[in-house]
Each structure stands twice: as C-alpha cells, then as structure tokens.
Coordinates of C-alpha atoms (C1' of nucleotides) in Angstrom, one line a residue:
Chain A
M1035 CA 0.0 0.0 0.0
P1036 CA 1.4 3.4 -1.0
L1037 CA 2.0 6.2 1.4
R1038 CA -0.8 8.7 1.4
L1039 CA -0.6 12.0 3.1
Y1040 CA -3.0 14.9 3.7
N1041 CA -1.9 17.9 1.6
T1042 CA -3.1 21.2 3.0
L1043 CA -2.8 22.6 -0.5
S1044 CA -5.3 20.2 -2.0
G1045 CA -7.3 19.7 1.2
Q1046 CA -7.2 16.0 0.8
K1047 CA -5.1 12.9 1.2
E1048 CA -2.9 12.2 -1.8
E1049 CA -0.6 9.4 -2.8
F1050 CA 3.0 10.4 -2.1
R1051 CA 5.1 10.5 -5.2
P1052 CA 8.4 12.2 -4.6
L1053 CA 10.0 14.3 -7.4
V1054 CA 12.9 11.9 -7.6
P1055 CA 11.9 8.3 -7.0
G1056 CA 13.4 7.0 -3.7
Q1057 CA 14.4 10.4 -2.5
V1058 CA 12.6 13.0 -0.4
G1059 CA 13.4 16.7 0.1
M1060 CA 11.7 18.0 3.3
Y1061 CA 11.8 21.4 4.9
V1062 CA 10.3 22.2 8.3
C1063 CA 10.0 25.6 9.7
G1064 CA 12.0 25.6 12.9
V1065 CA 11.9 28.4 15.4
T1066 CA 12.5 32.0 15.7
V1067 CA 15.1 32.0 18.5
Y1068 CA 14.0 34.6 21.0
D1069 CA 12.7 32.5 23.9
Y1070 CA 12.6 29.0 25.2
C1071 CA 10.5 26.5 23.3
H1072 CA 7.1 25.4 24.5
L1073 CA 5.1 22.3 24.2
G1074 CA 3.8 23.4 20.9
H1075 CA 7.3 23.5 19.4
A1076 CA 7.8 20.1 21.0
R1077 CA 4.8 18.7 19.2
A1078 CA 5.7 20.1 15.8
N1079 CA 9.2 18.9 16.0
I1080 CA 8.3 15.5 17.3
V1081 CA 5.7 15.0 14.6
F1082 CA 8.1 15.8 11.8
D1083 CA 10.8 13.8 13.5
V1084 CA 8.5 10.8 13.1
V1085 CA 7.8 11.8 9.5
Y1086 CA 11.5 11.9 8.9
R1087 CA 12.1 8.5 10.7
Y1088 CA 9.2 6.8 8.9
L1089 CA 10.2 8.0 5.5
Q1090 CA 13.6 6.5 6.1
Y1091 CA 12.1 3.3 7.4
A1092 CA 10.0 3.1 4.3
G1093 CA 13.2 3.2 2.3
Y1094 CA 13.5 6.8 1.2
R1095 CA 16.7 8.7 1.2
V1096 CA 15.6 11.9 3.0
T1097 CA 17.2 15.3 3.0
Y1098 CA 15.7 17.0 6.0
V1099 CA 16.2 20.7 6.5
R1100 CA 15.0 22.5 9.7
N1101 CA 16.0 26.2 10.0
Y1102 CA 16.7 28.6 12.7
T1103 CA 15.3 32.1 12.1
D1104 CA 17.9 34.2 13.9
V1105 CA 17.1 37.7 12.7
D1106 CA 13.6 39.1 13.4
D1107 CA 11.7 41.9 15.1
K1108 CA 11.1 39.8 18.2
I1109 CA 14.7 38.9 18.6
I1110 CA 15.7 42.5 18.3
N1111 CA 13.1 43.6 20.8
R1112 CA 14.0 41.0 23.3
A1113 CA 17.7 41.6 23.0
N1114 CA 17.2 45.3 23.5
E1115 CA 15.2 44.6 26.7
R1116 CA 18.1 42.6 28.0
G1117 CA 20.7 45.0 26.8
I1118 CA 22.6 42.3 24.7
S1119 CA 23.1 42.0 21.0
S1120 CA 20.5 40.1 19.0
Q1121 CA 23.2 37.7 17.9
E1122 CA 24.0 36.9 21.5
L1123 CA 20.4 36.3 22.3
A1124 CA 19.9 34.2 19.2
E1125 CA 22.9 32.0 20.0
T1126 CA 21.6 31.5 23.5
F1127 CA 18.3 30.2 22.3
I1128 CA 19.7 28.2 19.5
R1129 CA 21.7 26.3 22.1
A1130 CA 18.6 26.0 24.3
F1131 CA 16.6 24.7 21.3
D1132 CA 19.3 22.1 20.5
E1133 CA 19.3 20.9 24.1
D1134 CA 15.5 20.6 24.2
M1135 CA 15.4 18.7 21.0
A1136 CA 18.1 16.4 22.1
A1137 CA 16.3 15.8 25.4
L1138 CA 13.2 14.9 23.4
G1139 CA 15.2 12.4 21.5
L1140 CA 14.9 14.0 18.1
A1141 CA 17.0 12.8 15.2
T1142 CA 19.3 15.5 13.8
P1143 CA 18.2 16.9 10.5
T1144 CA 20.4 16.8 7.5
H1145 CA 20.8 20.6 7.5
Q1146 CA 20.1 23.2 10.2
P1147 CA 20.7 26.5 8.4
K1148 CA 20.5 29.9 10.1
A1149 CA 18.9 32.8 8.3
T1150 CA 21.9 35.1 8.9
E1151 CA 24.1 32.6 7.0
F1152 CA 22.0 33.1 3.9
I1153 CA 21.9 36.9 3.5
P1154 CA 23.5 36.9 0.0
Q1155 CA 20.9 34.3 -1.2
I1156 CA 18.2 36.4 0.4
I1157 CA 19.3 39.5 -1.3
A1158 CA 19.6 37.7 -4.6
L1159 CA 16.0 36.4 -4.2
V1160 CA 14.7 39.8 -3.4
E1161 CA 16.4 41.3 -6.4
K1162 CA 14.9 38.6 -8.6
L1163 CA 11.5 39.4 -7.3
I1164 CA 11.9 43.1 -8.1
A1165 CA 13.3 42.2 -11.5
R1166 CA 10.2 40.1 -12.2
G1167 CA 7.9 43.0 -11.1
L1168 CA 6.6 41.2 -8.1
A1169 CA 8.3 43.4 -5.5
Y1170 CA 9.0 47.0 -5.1
E1171 CA 11.4 49.2 -3.1
S1172 CA 10.0 51.9 -0.9
A1173 CA 12.2 54.1 1.3
G1174 CA 14.8 51.4 1.9
D1175 CA 12.1 48.7 2.5
V1176 CA 11.2 46.1 -0.1
Y1177 CA 7.7 44.8 -0.2
Y1178 CA 6.1 41.9 -2.1
S1179 CA 3.2 43.0 -4.2
V1180 CA 0.6 40.4 -3.4
D1181 CA -1.8 41.2 -6.1
K1182 CA 0.9 40.5 -8.7
F1183 CA 1.0 36.9 -7.7
A1184 CA -2.0 35.0 -9.1
G1185 CA -1.8 32.1 -6.7
Y1186 CA -1.8 34.2 -3.5
L1187 CA -3.9 32.7 -0.7
K1188 CA -4.2 29.3 -2.5
L1189 CA -2.8 27.5 0.6
S1190 CA -5.0 29.2 3.2
K1191 CA -7.9 29.2 0.7
R1192 CA -9.2 32.7 1.2
T1193 CA -9.8 35.7 -0.9
M1194 CA -8.3 39.1 -0.7
E1195 CA -11.7 40.5 0.3
E1196 CA -11.8 38.1 3.3
M1197 CA -8.4 39.1 4.3
Q1198 CA -8.7 42.8 4.0
A1199 CA -10.5 43.3 7.2
G1200 CA -7.5 42.3 9.3
A1201 CA -4.8 43.9 7.1
R1202 CA -3.0 46.8 8.7
I1203 CA -0.2 49.1 7.7
A1204 CA 2.1 49.6 10.6
P1205 CA 3.4 53.1 11.3
G1206 CA 6.4 53.8 9.1
E1207 CA 5.5 51.3 6.4
Q1208 CA 5.2 52.5 2.9
K1209 CA 3.0 49.8 1.3
R1210 CA 1.0 50.1 -1.9
N1211 CA -1.4 47.5 -0.6
P1212 CA -2.1 46.8 3.0
M1213 CA -1.7 43.1 2.3
D1214 CA 1.8 43.5 0.9
F1215 CA 4.5 42.1 3.2
A1216 CA 8.1 43.1 3.8
L1217 CA 10.9 41.2 2.1
W1218 CA 13.6 43.6 3.3
K1219 CA 13.5 46.1 6.1
A1220 CA 15.6 49.2 6.2
A1221 CA 17.9 49.3 9.2
K1222 CA 16.8 51.4 12.1
P1223 CA 19.4 52.6 14.6
G1224 CA 20.7 49.8 16.9
E1225 CA 19.4 47.0 14.7
P1226 CA 21.6 44.4 13.0
S1227 CA 21.9 45.1 9.4
W1228 CA 23.6 44.1 6.2
A1229 CA 24.5 46.1 3.1
S1230 CA 22.1 45.7 0.2
P1231 CA 21.1 47.4 -3.0
W1232 CA 18.5 49.2 -1.0
G1233 CA 20.8 50.4 1.7
A1234 CA 21.6 48.8 5.0
G1235 CA 18.8 46.5 6.2
R1236 CA 17.7 43.1 7.2
P1237 CA 15.4 40.4 5.8
G1238 CA 11.7 40.4 6.5
W1239 CA 10.1 37.4 8.1
H1240 CA 9.2 34.9 5.4
I1241 CA 12.0 35.4 2.9
E1242 CA 14.7 33.4 4.8
C1243 CA 12.8 30.2 4.4
S1244 CA 12.4 30.6 0.7
A1245 CA 16.2 31.4 0.4
M1246 CA 17.3 28.5 2.5
S1247 CA 15.0 25.9 1.0
S1248 CA 15.8 26.7 -2.6
T1249 CA 19.5 26.7 -1.8
L1250 CA 19.5 23.4 0.0
L1251 CA 16.6 21.5 -1.7
G1252 CA 16.1 23.3 -5.0
D1253 CA 13.3 25.4 -6.3
S1254 CA 10.8 22.5 -6.1
F1255 CA 10.8 19.9 -3.4
D1256 CA 8.6 17.3 -1.8
I1257 CA 7.4 18.1 1.7
H1258 CA 7.1 21.3 3.7
G1259 CA 5.9 21.1 7.2
G1260 CA 5.1 23.3 10.2
G1261 CA 2.3 24.2 12.6
R1262 CA -1.1 25.1 11.4
D1263 CA -0.6 28.7 12.5
L1264 CA 2.1 29.0 9.9
I1265 CA -0.3 28.5 7.0
F1266 CA -1.1 32.1 6.9
P1267 CA 0.8 34.3 6.5
H1268 CA 4.2 32.5 6.7
H1269 CA 3.7 29.6 4.2
E1270 CA 1.4 31.6 2.0
N1271 CA 4.1 34.2 1.6
E1272 CA 6.8 31.6 1.1
I1273 CA 4.8 30.2 -1.9
A1274 CA 4.5 33.7 -3.3
Q1275 CA 8.2 34.4 -2.9
S1276 CA 9.5 31.0 -4.1
E1277 CA 7.1 30.5 -7.0
G1278 CA 7.2 34.1 -7.9
A1279 CA 11.0 34.0 -8.2
S1280 CA 11.5 30.6 -9.8
G1281 CA 8.3 30.2 -11.8
Q1282 CA 8.3 26.6 -10.6
P1283 CA 5.9 24.8 -8.3
F1284 CA 7.4 25.3 -4.9
V1285 CA 6.3 22.4 -2.7
R1286 CA 4.4 19.3 -3.6
Y1287 CA 3.0 18.3 -0.2
W1288 CA 2.2 20.7 2.6
L1289 CA 1.9 19.1 6.0
H1290 CA 0.6 21.0 9.1
N1291 CA 0.3 19.8 12.6
G1292 CA -2.5 20.7 15.0
F1293 CA -2.1 22.7 18.2
V1294 CA -1.4 21.9 21.7
N1295 CA -4.3 23.1 23.9
V1296 CA -4.3 23.7 27.6
N1297 CA -7.7 23.5 29.2
Q1298 CA -9.3 23.4 25.8
E1299 CA -7.7 26.6 24.7
K1300 CA -4.8 27.1 22.3
M1301 CA -1.6 27.4 24.1
S1302 CA 0.2 30.5 23.1
K1303 CA 2.4 33.2 24.3
S1304 CA -0.2 35.9 23.9
L1305 CA -2.6 33.9 26.2
G1306 CA 0.2 33.3 28.7
N1307 CA -0.8 29.7 29.2
F1308 CA 2.2 28.0 27.8
F1309 CA 4.6 25.5 29.3
T1310 CA 8.2 25.4 28.1
I1311 CA 9.7 22.1 27.2
R1312 CA 12.0 22.6 30.2
D1313 CA 9.1 22.9 32.5
I1314 CA 7.6 19.7 31.2
L1315 CA 10.8 17.7 31.2
D1316 CA 11.3 18.7 34.8
K1317 CA 8.1 16.9 35.6
Y1318 CA 7.8 14.2 33.0
D1319 CA 10.1 11.8 31.2
A1320 CA 10.9 12.9 27.7
E1321 CA 9.7 9.6 26.2
V1322 CA 6.4 9.9 28.0
V1323 CA 5.9 13.4 26.4
R1324 CA 6.7 12.0 23.0
F1325 CA 4.4 9.0 23.6
F1326 CA 1.6 11.3 24.7
I1327 CA 2.0 13.5 21.6
L1328 CA 2.0 10.5 19.3
T1329 CA -1.2 8.9 20.7
A1330 CA -3.1 11.6 18.9
H1331 CA -3.1 12.1 15.1
Y1332 CA -0.8 14.9 14.2
R1333 CA -3.4 17.0 12.6
S1334 CA -5.8 16.9 15.6
P1335 CA -5.6 19.2 18.5
I1336 CA -4.3 17.7 21.7
D1337 CA -5.2 18.9 25.1
F1338 CA -2.4 18.9 27.6
A1339 CA -3.3 17.8 31.1
D1340 CA -1.4 16.2 34.0
Q1341 CA -3.8 13.3 33.9
Q1342 CA -3.1 12.6 30.2
L1343 CA 0.6 12.6 30.8
D1344 CA 0.2 10.3 33.8
E1345 CA -1.8 7.9 31.7
A1346 CA 0.7 8.0 28.9
G1347 CA 3.4 7.1 31.5
Q1348 CA 1.3 4.1 32.6
A1349 CA 0.8 3.0 29.0
L1350 CA 4.4 3.3 28.1
A1351 CA 5.4 1.4 31.3
R1352 CA 3.2 -1.4 30.1
C1353 CA 5.4 -1.6 26.9
Y1354 CA 8.6 -1.5 28.9
E1355 CA 7.5 -4.1 31.3
A1356 CA 6.8 -6.5 28.5
L1357 CA 10.1 -5.6 26.8
D1358 CA 11.9 -6.1 30.0
Q1359 CA 10.4 -9.5 30.6
A1360 CA 11.0 -10.6 27.0
G1361 CA 14.6 -9.5 27.3
R1362 CA 15.1 -11.8 30.3
V1363 CA 14.0 -15.0 28.5
S1364 CA 17.0 -17.2 28.0
A1365 CA 17.9 -18.5 24.6
A1366 CA 15.8 -21.1 22.9
T1367 CA 16.2 -24.6 24.1
G1368 CA 13.1 -26.3 22.9
D1369 CA 11.9 -27.3 19.5
G1370 CA 10.0 -24.0 18.8
A1371 CA 6.7 -25.7 18.7
V1372 CA 3.7 -23.4 19.3
P1373 CA 0.7 -24.6 21.2
A1374 CA -2.5 -24.1 19.2
E1375 CA -3.9 -21.6 21.7
L1376 CA -1.0 -19.3 21.2
A1377 CA -1.1 -19.4 17.4
E1378 CA -3.1 -16.2 17.3
A1379 CA -0.6 -14.4 19.4
V1380 CA 2.2 -15.6 17.3
G1381 CA 0.3 -14.5 14.2
R1382 CA -0.2 -11.0 15.7
L1383 CA 3.5 -10.6 16.1
A1384 CA 4.2 -11.8 12.6
E1385 CA 1.7 -9.3 11.2
L1386 CA 2.8 -6.4 13.3
D1387 CA 5.2 -4.8 10.9
S1388 CA 2.7 -4.8 8.0
R1389 CA -0.1 -3.4 10.2
F1390 CA 2.2 -0.8 11.6
R1391 CA 3.2 0.3 8.1
E1392 CA -0.5 0.3 7.0
A1393 CA -1.3 2.7 9.8
M1394 CA 1.7 4.9 9.1
D1395 CA 1.1 4.9 5.4
D1396 CA -2.3 6.4 6.1
D1397 CA -1.1 10.0 6.7
F1398 CA 1.2 9.0 9.5
N1399 CA -1.5 7.7 11.8
T1400 CA 0.7 7.2 14.8
A1401 CA -2.3 6.7 17.1
Q1402 CA -3.4 3.6 15.2
A1403 CA 0.2 2.5 14.8
I1404 CA 0.6 2.6 18.6
G1405 CA -2.7 0.7 19.0
H1406 CA -1.1 -2.1 16.9
L1407 CA 2.0 -2.0 19.1
F1408 CA -0.1 -2.6 22.1
E1409 CA -1.6 -5.6 20.4
G1410 CA 1.9 -6.7 19.9
V1411 CA 2.7 -6.2 23.6
R1412 CA -0.3 -8.3 24.6
A1413 CA 0.7 -11.0 22.3
L1414 CA 4.2 -10.9 23.7
N1415 CA 2.8 -11.1 27.2
R1416 CA 0.7 -14.1 26.3
L1417 CA 3.8 -15.9 25.1
L1418 CA 5.7 -14.9 28.2
A1419 CA 2.9 -16.1 30.4
A1420 CA 3.1 -19.6 28.8
D1421 CA 6.7 -19.8 30.2
S1422 CA 7.8 -22.4 27.7
P1423 CA 11.4 -22.8 26.5
D1424 CA 9.9 -23.7 23.1
L1425 CA 8.7 -20.1 22.7
A1426 CA 12.0 -18.4 23.4
G1427 CA 12.9 -17.8 19.8
T1428 CA 9.4 -16.5 19.0
I1429 CA 9.5 -14.2 22.0
A1430 CA 12.9 -12.8 21.0
A1431 CA 11.7 -12.2 17.4
G1432 CA 8.6 -10.4 18.7
R1433 CA 10.7 -8.3 21.0
E1434 CA 12.9 -7.3 18.1
T1435 CA 9.9 -6.3 16.0
L1436 CA 8.6 -4.1 18.8
L1437 CA 11.9 -2.4 19.3
R1438 CA 12.3 -1.8 15.6
L1439 CA 8.9 -0.3 15.2
G1440 CA 9.2 1.7 18.4
E1441 CA 12.4 3.2 17.0
V1442 CA 10.5 4.5 14.0
L1443 CA 8.4 6.5 16.5
G1444 CA 11.4 7.3 18.6
L1445 CA 10.1 5.1 21.4
F1446 CA 11.5 2.1 23.4
R1447 CA 15.0 3.5 23.0
S1448 CA 16.0 3.0 26.6
V1449 CA 17.1 -0.2 28.3
P1450 CA 13.7 -1.3 29.7
A1451 CA 15.0 -2.0 33.3
D1452 CA 16.7 1.4 33.3
W1453 CA 13.7 3.2 32.1
L1454 CA 11.4 1.5 34.6
N1455 CA 14.0 2.3 37.3
R1456 CA 14.2 5.9 36.3
Q1457 CA 10.4 6.2 36.4
A1458 CA 10.4 4.7 39.9
Q1459 CA 13.1 7.2 41.1
R1460 CA 11.3 10.1 39.6
R1461 CA 8.1 9.2 41.3
L1462 CA 9.8 8.5 44.6
A1463 CA 11.4 12.0 44.4
A1464 CA 8.0 13.5 43.7
S1465 CA 6.4 11.6 46.6
G1466 CA 8.7 12.8 49.3
L1467 CA 8.9 9.3 50.8
D1468 CA 12.0 8.0 52.4
A1469 CA 13.4 5.0 50.7
A1470 CA 15.4 3.9 53.7
A1471 CA 12.3 3.8 55.9
I1472 CA 10.5 1.8 53.4
E1473 CA 13.4 -0.7 53.2
A1474 CA 13.4 -1.0 56.9
L1475 CA 9.7 -2.0 57.0
I1476 CA 10.3 -4.4 54.2
N1477 CA 13.0 -6.1 56.2
E1478 CA 10.8 -6.3 59.2
R1479 CA 8.1 -7.8 57.1
Q1480 CA 10.5 -10.4 55.6
A1481 CA 11.3 -11.5 59.1
A1482 CA 7.7 -11.8 59.9
R1483 CA 7.0 -13.8 56.8
K1484 CA 9.9 -16.1 57.6
E1485 CA 8.1 -16.9 60.9
R1486 CA 4.9 -17.3 59.0
N1487 CA 3.5 -14.3 60.9
F1488 CA 1.4 -13.3 58.0
K1489 CA -0.7 -11.0 60.2
R1490 CA 2.2 -8.7 60.9
A1491 CA 3.4 -9.1 57.3
D1492 CA 0.0 -7.9 56.0
E1493 CA -0.1 -5.1 58.5
I1494 CA 3.2 -3.8 57.1
R1495 CA 1.9 -4.1 53.6
D1496 CA -1.2 -2.1 54.6
I1497 CA 0.9 0.6 56.2
L1498 CA 2.9 1.0 53.1
V1499 CA -0.1 0.8 50.8
E1500 CA -1.6 3.7 52.6
K1501 CA 1.4 5.7 51.7
G1502 CA 1.1 4.6 48.1
V1503 CA 3.8 2.0 48.2
L1504 CA 3.2 -1.4 46.7
L1505 CA 5.3 -4.4 47.8
L1506 CA 6.3 -6.9 45.1
D1507 CA 7.2 -10.3 46.3
G1508 CA 9.4 -12.1 43.9
P1509 CA 11.7 -15.0 43.8
E1510 CA 14.7 -12.8 44.6
G1511 CA 13.1 -11.0 47.5
T1512 CA 10.7 -8.1 47.9
S1513 CA 10.9 -5.0 45.9
W1514 CA 8.5 -2.1 45.9
K1515 CA 7.0 0.6 43.7
L1516 CA 4.7 3.6 44.0
K1517 CA 1.1 3.1 43.3
Chain B
rG28 C1' -18.8 39.6 10.9
rG29 C1' -16.2 36.1 7.1
rC30 C1' -13.9 31.3 6.5
rC31 C1' -12.8 26.5 8.7
rC32 C1' -12.5 22.4 12.2
rC33 C1' -14.4 19.3 15.9
rG34 C1' -18.3 16.7 19.2
rU35 C1' -16.9 8.4 19.5
rC36 C1' -17.2 4.1 26.4
rG37 C1' -15.9 7.4 33.2
rC38 C1' -11.1 9.8 30.9
rC39 C1' -7.8 9.9 26.4
rA40 C1' -8.1 8.3 21.3
rA41 C1' -8.3 5.5 16.2
rG42 C1' -12.0 4.6 12.7
rU43 C1' -15.0 8.9 7.3
rG44 C1' -20.5 4.0 3.6
rG45 C1' -20.8 -2.4 5.4
rU46 C1' -22.1 -3.0 10.9
rA47 C1' -17.2 0.5 16.8
rA48 C1' -8.7 -0.4 17.3
rG49 C1' -5.9 0.7 21.4
rG50 C1' -4.5 2.9 26.3
rC51 C1' -6.0 4.5 31.3
rA52 C1' -9.7 3.6 34.9
rG53 C1' -13.6 -0.2 36.5
rA54 C1' -15.9 -5.4 37.4
rG55 C1' -15.2 -10.8 37.7
rG56 C1' -11.6 -14.9 37.2
rU57 C1' -6.5 -17.5 37.0
rC58 C1' -1.8 -17.0 39.5
rU59 C1' -0.2 -15.4 44.8
rG60 C1' 0.3 -17.1 52.2
rC61 C1' -1.8 -12.0 51.0
rA62 C1' -0.6 -8.6 47.1
rA63 C1' 1.6 -6.6 42.4
rA64 C1' 2.6 -7.6 37.3
rA65 C1' 0.8 -10.7 33.5
rC66 C1' -3.1 -13.6 31.3
rC67 C1' -8.6 -14.7 30.5
rU68 C1' -13.7 -12.6 30.5
rC69 C1' -16.9 -8.3 30.7
rC70 C1' -17.6 -3.0 29.8
rA71 C1' -20.0 2.3 23.8
rU72 C1' -24.1 2.3 18.4
rC73 C1' -20.8 7.1 17.9
rA74 C1' -24.2 15.4 20.7
rC75 C1' -29.4 15.9 18.9
rC76 C1' -33.2 16.1 14.9
rA77 C1' -34.6 15.1 9.9
rG78 C1' -33.1 13.0 5.3
rU79 C1' -30.2 10.0 1.2
rU80 C1' -29.0 4.6 0.9
rC81 C1' -30.2 -2.4 0.8
rA82 C1' -26.7 -0.4 4.5
rA83 C1' -24.3 5.8 8.1
rA84 C1' -20.3 7.1 13.6
rU85 C1' -19.0 7.7 8.5
rC86 C1' -23.0 11.3 3.0
rU87 C1' -26.8 15.8 3.0
rG88 C1' -29.6 19.7 5.7
rG89 C1' -30.7 21.7 10.4
rU90 C1' -30.1 22.4 15.9
rC91 C1' -27.1 22.7 20.2
rG92 C1' -22.1 22.7 22.2
rG93 C1' -16.6 23.4 21.9
rG94 C1' -12.4 25.3 19.3
rG95 C1' -9.3 27.7 15.4
rC96 C1' -7.9 31.3 11.6
rC97 C1' -8.6 36.3 9.6
rU98 C1' -2.6 40.2 13.7
rC99 C1' 3.3 37.7 16.0
rC100 C1' 2.8 32.4 17.1
rA101 C1' 4.6 25.2 16.3

RNA sequence: GGCCCCGUCGCCAAGUGGUAAGGCAGAGGUCUGCAAAACCUCCAUCACCAGUUCAAAUCUGGUCGGGGCCUCCA
C-alpha cells in the first residue's frame, strides 16, 4: 500500500510521489530563536521527526532541512530589553533549542541552516522578485506586491476580500497594498543590518525560508511542514516568494500539525498559558511526552493535562514491562513448537510490521500504529505467560519487532529496566517518601514472613499501601514501587 | 462579521458508507500465604433532529455545544 498524506494545498489525502523516486526533500520551519521553546514546538518537532524517521524506514533517502530564524523583530526587541546583542540572544536560544530537541530524542536533520548565514541568497532572491515585477522598493524597504501573484492565498484558501478586514499598515511602512509584506526592512538605529542594493537593512520574516529551502533543496521539493498557524501568513508568503521567483511549483505536499491546547484553549504566548519544554521535562520523562503526543493524530488538536501525561506514562510502562520480561527470556532450548492456543498471538506478532506500516502509510496515523504496538505487547505477554522454552525464539523475534517499530516512532529506545527504574526514582522523588524507611519496613516484614507471621506481614503491607507504596514479592526477595 | 474544524465508552483516542482499534480507569476470574505484574472474561451504536441509501459514527440539511484562523505564534 502506498504512502498517502494529507496535503493542505489540495485539502485531501494524496498518494505520495516524490520528485525523484526513492528520495525525499523535506523542509520544516524551525523556530524564531528569542525564547525557550514550549510544548507546541515540541509537538511540531516530534511530529516531523517521526515523519523523517518513517520515510527513512519506508526506504527513502531523505534530506531534512530545519531552519533557525535568527534575525527578526522579536529577537531584536528581546535583545534590547536585555541589553545584549541580538546575535548573542539568538545564540543562547539556539543552544537551548538544541538541548531541548536532544532531550526529546529527536534525530538531527540533514541541515540546520541559520537565516543570517544566507543573507547573500536572500538579497539575490529579493532582487529577482523586483526584476520580475513582483516586489518594489520603498524608502529602503522592499515589499512583495501580493496582487501581482495570481496564486496568492491558495494555501490558506481565502480571498483578498476576506483578508482585507484584518490587514494593517504599521506606522512607518510604505506599502501600496495593506496586504503587501516586507521582504527587506531598512535598518533602524541599533538594529543588526547588512549592506544591500536598497541600503543597510535586514530580511523580513518569510524570505529566509524561501532562500534556505531553494539553496538546500532546490526550487521544487517534496514536503514542507510546520504548525497550522504558519499556513497564513508564513507559508502563503513563502509560496508567493519562491514560485514568484522561480516560476516553478514550490512544494508538492504541505503538512501542518495541530495545536497543543491547555484547558481546551490554544496554548500561546499571547494567552500566557504556555509551558516550556524545560518545565515539562522537569516533571515528565521525555519519552512519556513523546508518547503522549503520538497517541493523537498529528493534525488533531491535543489537550495537555497532567492526567493525560500520567496515563501516557502508565501505558508506556506497560510496553517497557513487556520488553523487560521478554529480554530476560533465555535462549531457545526447545523445538520451537507453538501450542494451538498461542497461534493467534504468534500471528499477531508476525503481522505487526505490516499493520504498523499500513497505519503509518495512512497519513502517519501514529495513534493507530501505537494501537497495533499494544496488540503486539499483549501477544508478547501471552507468550511470556506460557513460560515455555519452546517459545524463546518467537519471543525474541517479537521483542525485536517491537523495538524496531518503536524506534520509528522514537520510542522504546531505553534499556527497559533502566527506564522503569528511572520512572520509579522520579516518582519517589516526587512523593517525598523516604526509601530507607520503606526498606526497613520491608526487612521487618521479611522476618515476619519467615516466621509465617502473616498477620504482621500484612499489617506492614497495609501501612505502606496507605502511603502509596506497593510491595512486590518475587523469587529474589521483595521490591517495591509507588502506586 | 467572514472562512474553517471538531463533538466516538468514566477519561484519552483511532475509525470517514458495510455494521465500533488501542491505552488509562472499572468489574469478575487465574496466579499469589496476602498482594503486584501478567493472562482470560466483561464494559459504547458514535451530541441531537430530519433526510439519502439495501446499509451511516462515517454522506446531506438543520439544531445545540466546543475550538481555530482572519494580527506575532509550532
């Protein structure tokens, strides 16, 4: 079954046919580096990380470009507030972004260009747009003349009339049409600037992406991604710039991820209801965050709530428990015979890869793919419960499959026992309980059990249960975990 | 105001014409001295109304409810 993906441009799912068979060029709008990233950035980047991983798993050679926009009004303003240079500010937050993405387990893109490294290409692009009559200079600024580009608003599917209401001309701007947008801004005192044919200045917002994508991927490429909120104006303007300059179709497939909501409302800086990635990773395991994000389809909104993250942690633990158990099964010694009642479970595991691909081929339906992984986990647990040496080979193969598919989603990448242990530590720290005191009670209970004083043993269990501590009696003694 | 999206079990969430995946929580059972984990069994007719169709959660119209975009934003 071919890969199908939802193209914002056409408004429907389409079969994916890359420009060059077997290869994919993909550009994702990164961040404007003026602050720490929030959960919304985490979602966008995780979603496209999975797209990147899956395309590779499906056999494509992928060139993945994710940019840093490191020159912009917001950066300049923030830098001025802090009394540092915008370059210094940008570098600080580029570093922070890199750390956050690494913490979330993202694969590194093929290229991570910075806008300020592409100033010559940006200037050349603006010159080309002027030469083609699509842009005009006005008092040191250069604006894109949107009514000269026939395809304008084809991505956001609006009309100029609909947009006019919200269009504004900011003080100091010399636009012919309120909808025109700046390609180049004349330098004001104290701003970073570069020499250009129109005097000292700096790029406008959208142009850097057109310049970087065409340089690194060509005038036409396969996939362009970003958050929904970038559809207008950012991506619309990119299309106008890139297609206006090259005369070629810019992007074949536009992919946009949905928002992260908090209490049913969009999380955004203007509403002040955002959580930074750092805030979240302080409280939750990075893989739990990734898992949570991938349990919803990428185009749907997701509502962030503690309860959801806790449940995601429980669910992920179920996977790691099974992987841990499966990893402990010693090498096959039997003849590999499968009892009839386990044939279904074995079949599940055998089909897992194709089911997973089927889900992912349907517009990267990670929610469904994860559903299949859980069926795999159950099947694996069934085989483990049978406790038969004959099944060791099958269990090992099933475990390998789960790990391989998990890797495509960026999941199951820890040593299971380590992950489970880390979770336990994290919860213990959060609970404020004293591990030594718990251990002491466990020792007392062990002594009681030895004397077959089950009354006292159960009392101790009850005491600990009340504190949220569960005792686990195993062949190698008693361990414990938090409820 | 214009345009658009959504409303599926207690919670989360797939499914977009052929009779409801999965996770969490819950109930019963197996296992266990007792527990936990695991396994087995059970647990929804898809906001409402009216249509189209042999057949609708899935299509059409309407009602109610929630959200987004139109301005910087993943």
